[in-house]
């Protein structure tokens, strides 16, 4: 059924975890500061869980970076592991969402914005999270 309440989208990047948050109506979205990660550090899941609780999130969506042919590579498996850890840590429902095109899209948007490479790198993960959130919300049936 329709998702109610705030949704937190997570882009599990190689160094940073991008975060984006919806408003309770699922219309507006805002980007939040990234969470740094070191390897499969459980502290990252703890930090994301704290953000979810601070904003009274009801659902967490983790972008699943599938290969273009739809198979899962190491990145997708890492995102899946993180989603499972996050579900236990936050005690909230976590959904995986195909984000094949969002990172590419994020990069294109940033390039069109004419941002320097360092700034692009800083924004890429949270923008990818915002795009995951938007595509997830758009796919929800209207209640």
Coordinates of C-alpha atoms in Angstrom, one line a residue:
X1 CA 0.0 0.0 0.0
X2 CA 0.9 3.7 0.1
X3 CA 3.8 4.7 2.3
X4 CA 2.8 7.0 5.1
X5 CA 5.0 9.5 6.9
X6 CA 8.5 10.6 6.2
X7 CA 10.8 8.5 4.1
X8 CA 14.6 8.6 4.4
X9 CA 16.5 7.6 1.3
X10 CA 20.1 6.3 1.6
X11 CA 22.7 6.2 -1.2
X12 CA 25.4 3.8 0.1
X13 CA 28.5 5.3 -1.6
X14 CA 32.0 4.1 -1.4
X15 CA 33.1 6.7 1.1
X16 CA 30.0 8.6 2.0
X17 CA 26.4 7.7 2.6
X18 CA 24.1 10.2 1.0
X19 CA 20.8 10.9 2.8
X20 CA 17.6 12.6 1.6
X21 CA 14.4 13.1 3.5
X22 CA 10.8 13.5 2.4
X23 CA 8.3 15.6 4.2
X24 CA 5.4 13.7 5.8
X25 CA 3.2 14.2 2.8
X26 CA 5.8 12.7 0.5
X27 CA 5.9 15.8 -1.7
X28 CA 8.9 17.8 -0.7
X29 CA 12.4 16.4 -0.3
X30 CA 15.5 17.8 1.3
X31 CA 19.1 16.6 1.2
X32 CA 20.8 16.0 4.6
X33 CA 24.5 15.9 5.4
X34 CA 26.4 12.8 4.4
X35 CA 27.4 10.1 6.8
X36 CA 31.1 9.1 6.4
X37 CA 31.8 5.4 6.3
X38 CA 34.9 3.2 6.7
X39 CA 34.5 -0.2 5.3
X40 CA 31.6 -2.1 6.7
X41 CA 31.7 0.0 9.9
X42 CA 28.5 -0.6 12.0
X43 CA 28.8 2.9 13.3
X44 CA 27.6 4.2 10.0
X45 CA 24.3 2.3 10.4
X46 CA 24.0 3.6 13.9
X47 CA 24.4 7.2 12.6
X48 CA 21.8 6.7 9.8
X49 CA 19.4 5.1 12.4
X50 CA 19.9 8.2 14.6
X51 CA 19.0 10.5 11.7
X52 CA 15.9 8.4 11.0
X53 CA 14.7 8.6 14.6
X54 CA 15.5 12.3 14.9
X55 CA 13.2 13.1 11.9
X56 CA 10.6 10.5 12.9
X57 CA 11.0 8.6 9.7
X58 CA 8.6 5.7 9.0
X59 CA 10.4 4.0 6.1
X60 CA 14.0 3.8 4.9
X61 CA 14.8 3.3 1.3
X62 CA 18.3 2.1 0.3
X63 CA 19.4 2.5 -3.3
X64 CA 20.5 -0.8 -4.8
X65 CA 23.1 -0.1 -7.5
X66 CA 22.4 -3.0 -9.9
X67 CA 24.5 -3.4 -13.0
X68 CA 22.8 -2.3 -16.2
X69 CA 21.8 -5.8 -17.1
X70 CA 20.1 -6.1 -13.7
X71 CA 22.5 -8.4 -11.9
X72 CA 24.1 -7.6 -8.6
X73 CA 27.8 -6.7 -8.3
X74 CA 29.8 -6.2 -5.2
X75 CA 28.4 -2.7 -4.7
X76 CA 24.9 -4.0 -4.7
X77 CA 25.7 -6.7 -2.3
X78 CA 27.4 -4.2 0.0
X79 CA 24.2 -2.0 -0.1
X80 CA 22.1 -5.0 0.6
X81 CA 24.2 -6.0 3.6
X82 CA 24.0 -2.4 4.9
X83 CA 20.2 -2.4 4.4
X84 CA 19.9 -5.5 6.6
X85 CA 22.1 -4.0 9.3
X86 CA 20.2 -0.8 9.1
X87 CA 16.9 -2.6 9.5
X88 CA 18.1 -4.2 12.7
X89 CA 19.8 -1.1 14.0
X90 CA 16.9 1.4 13.3
X91 CA 14.1 -1.1 13.9
X92 CA 12.3 0.4 10.9
X93 CA 11.2 -1.1 7.6
X94 CA 13.9 -0.8 5.0
X95 CA 13.2 -1.2 1.3
X96 CA 15.7 -1.7 -1.4
X97 CA 15.2 0.4 -4.5
X98 CA 16.8 0.0 -8.0
X99 CA 19.0 3.0 -8.5
X100 CA 20.8 2.0 -11.7
X101 CA 20.3 5.3 -13.3
X102 CA 20.3 7.7 -10.4
X103 CA 24.1 8.0 -9.9
X104 CA 24.5 8.6 -13.6
X105 CA 21.7 11.1 -13.5
X106 CA 23.2 12.8 -10.4
X107 CA 26.6 13.2 -12.1
X108 CA 24.9 14.7 -15.2
X109 CA 22.9 17.2 -13.1
X110 CA 26.0 18.2 -11.3
X111 CA 28.0 18.6 -14.5
X112 CA 25.2 20.7 -16.0
X113 CA 25.4 22.8 -12.9
X114 CA 29.0 23.6 -13.8
X115 CA 30.3 22.6 -10.3
X116 CA 34.0 21.9 -9.7
X117 CA 35.0 18.3 -9.4
X118 CA 35.6 18.5 -5.6
X119 CA 32.2 20.0 -5.0
X120 CA 30.5 17.5 -7.4
X121 CA 32.1 14.7 -5.4
X122 CA 30.8 16.2 -2.1
X123 CA 27.3 16.5 -3.5
X124 CA 27.0 13.4 -5.6
X125 CA 25.9 10.9 -2.8
X126 CA 23.2 13.1 -1.3
X127 CA 21.9 14.1 -4.8
X128 CA 21.8 10.4 -5.7
X129 CA 19.8 9.8 -2.4
X130 CA 17.4 12.6 -3.4
X131 CA 16.9 11.0 -6.8
X132 CA 16.3 7.6 -5.2
X133 CA 13.8 9.2 -2.9
X134 CA 12.0 10.9 -5.8
X135 CA 11.7 7.8 -7.9
X136 CA 10.5 5.8 -4.9
X137 CA 7.9 8.3 -4.0
X138 CA 6.7 8.6 -7.6
X139 CA 6.2 4.9 -7.8
X140 CA 3.9 4.8 -4.7
X141 CA 0.2 4.4 -5.3
X142 CA -1.8 7.5 -4.4
X143 CA -3.6 6.8 -1.2

